[in-house]
PDB file of C-alpha atoms in Angstrom:
ATOM      1  CA  UNK A   1      20.934-210.824 -22.265  1.00  0.00           C
ATOM      2  CA  UNK A   2      24.542-211.336 -23.108  1.00  0.00           C
ATOM      3  CA  UNK A   3      27.199-210.792 -20.277  1.00  0.00           C
ATOM      4  CA  UNK A   4      27.663-207.350 -21.542  1.00  0.00           C
ATOM      5  CA  UNK A   5      25.865-204.683 -19.637  1.00  0.00           C
ATOM      6  CA  UNK A   6      23.520-202.783 -21.485  1.00  0.00           C
ATOM      7  CA  UNK A   7      23.865-199.405 -19.304  1.00  0.00           C
ATOM      8  CA  UNK A   8      26.920-198.405 -17.429  1.00  0.00           C
ATOM      9  CA  UNK A   9      27.131-196.042 -14.497  1.00  0.00           C
ATOM     10  CA  UNK A  10      29.077-192.735 -14.427  1.00  0.00           C
ATOM     11  CA  UNK A  11      31.898-194.389 -12.792  1.00  0.00           C
ATOM     12  CA  UNK A  12      32.061-197.347 -15.203  1.00  0.00           C
ATOM     13  CA  UNK A  13      31.431-195.101 -18.209  1.00  0.00           C
ATOM     14  CA  UNK A  14      34.358-193.042 -17.055  1.00  0.00           C
ATOM     15  CA  UNK A  15      36.703-195.790 -16.513  1.00  0.00           C
ATOM     16  CA  UNK A  16      35.885-197.478 -19.936  1.00  0.00           C
ATOM     17  CA  UNK A  17      36.819-194.208 -21.467  1.00  0.00           C
ATOM     18  CA  UNK A  18      39.725-193.717 -19.442  1.00  0.00           C
ATOM     19  CA  UNK A  19      38.301-190.381 -18.065  1.00  0.00           C
ATOM     20  CA  UNK A  20      37.636-189.053 -14.606  1.00  0.00           C
ATOM     21  CA  UNK A  21      33.940-188.760 -13.604  1.00  0.00           C
ATOM     22  CA  UNK A  22      34.174-185.127 -13.636  1.00  0.00           C
ATOM     23  CA  UNK A  23      35.524-184.751 -17.210  1.00  0.00           C
ATOM     24  CA  UNK A  24      32.669-187.304 -18.017  1.00  0.00           C
ATOM     25  CA  UNK A  25      30.052-184.994 -16.252  1.00  0.00           C
ATOM     26  CA  UNK A  26      31.349-181.855 -18.352  1.00  0.00           C
ATOM     27  CA  UNK A  27      31.069-183.702 -21.705  1.00  0.00           C
ATOM     28  CA  UNK A  28      27.569-184.922 -20.859  1.00  0.00           C
ATOM     29  CA  UNK A  29      26.475-181.538 -19.766  1.00  0.00           C
ATOM     30  CA  UNK A  30      27.882-179.753 -22.792  1.00  0.00           C
ATOM     31  CA  UNK A  31      25.899-182.070 -24.926  1.00  0.00           C
ATOM     32  CA  UNK A  32      28.689-184.022 -26.466  1.00  0.00           C
ATOM     33  CA  UNK A  33      27.869-187.322 -24.612  1.00  0.00           C
ATOM     34  CA  UNK A  34      24.528-189.073 -24.953  1.00  0.00           C
ATOM     35  CA  UNK A  35      23.075-190.662 -21.744  1.00  0.00           C
ATOM     36  CA  UNK A  36      19.929-192.166 -20.437  1.00  0.00           C
ATOM     37  CA  UNK A  37      18.123-190.776 -17.287  1.00  0.00           C
ATOM     38  CA  UNK A  38      16.230-193.258 -15.115  1.00  0.00           C
ATOM     39  CA  UNK A  39      14.737-191.351 -12.550  1.00  0.00           C
ATOM     40  CA  UNK A  40      17.687-188.997 -11.203  1.00  0.00           C
ATOM     41  CA  UNK A  41      20.161-191.839 -12.018  1.00  0.00           C
ATOM     42  CA  UNK A  42      22.304-190.954 -15.103  1.00  0.00           C
ATOM     43  CA  UNK A  43      23.476-194.253 -17.179  1.00  0.00           C
ATOM     44  CA  UNK A  44      25.598-194.399 -20.543  1.00  0.00           C
ATOM     45  CA  UNK A  45      25.098-197.099 -23.214  1.00  0.00           C
ATOM     46  CA  UNK A  46      28.085-198.805 -24.558  1.00  0.00           C
ATOM     47  CA  UNK A  47      26.980-197.689 -28.095  1.00  0.00           C
ATOM     48  CA  UNK A  48      26.739-194.152 -27.094  1.00  0.00           C
ATOM     49  CA  UNK A  49      30.337-194.310 -25.525  1.00  0.00           C
ATOM     50  CA  UNK A  50      31.520-195.787 -28.774  1.00  0.00           C
ATOM     51  CA  UNK A  51      29.841-193.224 -30.868  1.00  0.00           C
ATOM     52  CA  UNK A  52      31.248-190.466 -28.689  1.00  0.00           C
ATOM     53  CA  UNK A  53      34.728-191.894 -29.362  1.00  0.00           C
ATOM     54  CA  UNK A  54      34.284-191.894 -33.034  1.00  0.00           C
ATOM     55  CA  UNK A  55      33.079-188.122 -33.039  1.00  0.00           C
ATOM     56  CA  UNK A  56      36.406-187.329 -31.411  1.00  0.00           C
ATOM     57  CA  UNK A  57      38.450-189.333 -33.688  1.00  0.00           C
ATOM     58  CA  UNK A  58      41.287-187.420 -35.229  1.00  0.00           C
ATOM     59  CA  UNK A  59      42.822-187.968 -38.466  1.00  0.00           C
ATOM     60  CA  UNK A  60      46.028-186.092 -39.038  1.00  0.00           C
ATOM     61  CA  UNK A  61      46.575-184.964 -42.538  1.00  0.00           C
ATOM     62  CA  UNK A  62      49.973-185.334 -44.109  1.00  0.00           C
ATOM     63  CA  UNK A  63      52.179-182.366 -43.867  1.00  0.00           C
ATOM     64  CA  UNK A  64      52.261-180.451 -47.044  1.00  0.00           C
ATOM     65  CA  UNK A  65      55.664-180.133 -48.880  1.00  0.00           C
ATOM     66  CA  UNK A  66      57.460-177.018 -48.513  1.00  0.00           C
ATOM     67  CA  UNK A  67      57.230-174.743 -51.528  1.00  0.00           C
ATOM     68  CA  UNK A  68      60.845-173.868 -52.470  1.00  0.00           C
ATOM     69  CA  UNK A  69      59.603-170.999 -54.523  1.00  0.00           C
ATOM     70  CA  UNK A  70      57.842-169.081 -51.925  1.00  0.00           C
ATOM     71  CA  UNK A  71      59.976-166.562 -50.084  1.00  0.00           C
ATOM     72  CA  UNK A  72      59.027-164.835 -46.782  1.00  0.00           C
ATOM     73  CA  UNK A  73      59.361-161.183 -46.247  1.00  0.00           C
ATOM     74  CA  UNK A  74      61.724-159.820 -43.495  1.00  0.00           C
ATOM     75  CA  UNK A  75      60.522-157.173 -41.417  1.00  0.00           C
ATOM     76  CA  UNK A  76      62.434-154.097 -41.118  1.00  0.00           C
ATOM     77  CA  UNK A  77      62.420-151.870 -38.231  1.00  0.00           C
ATOM     78  CA  UNK A  78      60.367-148.404 -38.503  1.00  0.00           C
ATOM     79  CA  UNK A  79      62.217-145.384 -38.932  1.00  0.00           C
ATOM     80  CA  UNK A  80      64.209-145.927 -42.156  1.00  0.00           C
ATOM     81  CA  UNK A  81      65.712-149.307 -41.051  1.00  0.00           C
ATOM     82  CA  UNK A  82      68.078-147.620 -38.497  1.00  0.00           C
ATOM     83  CA  UNK A  83      68.451-149.634 -35.521  1.00  0.00           C
ATOM     84  CA  UNK A  84      68.997-147.313 -32.259  1.00  0.00           C
ATOM     85  CA  UNK A  85      69.981-148.550 -28.915  1.00  0.00           C
ATOM     86  CA  UNK A  86      67.331-147.921 -26.281  1.00  0.00           C
ATOM     87  CA  UNK A  87      69.858-145.534 -24.310  1.00  0.00           C
ATOM     88  CA  UNK A  88      70.415-143.392 -27.415  1.00  0.00           C
ATOM     89  CA  UNK A  89      66.752-143.097 -28.255  1.00  0.00           C
ATOM     90  CA  UNK A  90      66.203-140.041 -26.007  1.00  0.00           C
ATOM     91  CA  UNK A  91      69.258-138.302 -27.203  1.00  0.00           C
ATOM     92  CA  UNK A  92      68.193-138.250 -30.736  1.00  0.00           C
ATOM     93  CA  UNK A  93      64.964-136.552 -30.160  1.00  0.00           C
TER      94      UNK A  93
END
């Protein structure tokens, strides 16, 4: 075997992903992170951690150019477009 560990403990895996162990555990319990169970000991392979990171990788699309021909509508207040101050509202009824 080489100098690289095959399986990492929960703490080592969390350190490697720059997560706290609680977050790592939640990801495992949600089924988003593969793990190896040896007896009652939970271990993580380096390959599974790398696969997990790849699944989460985001590629931001370029912002679409603004459409100068598109106009937005202006919402007009109900009641024929007349704005009535709140203090006068009951007096008009």
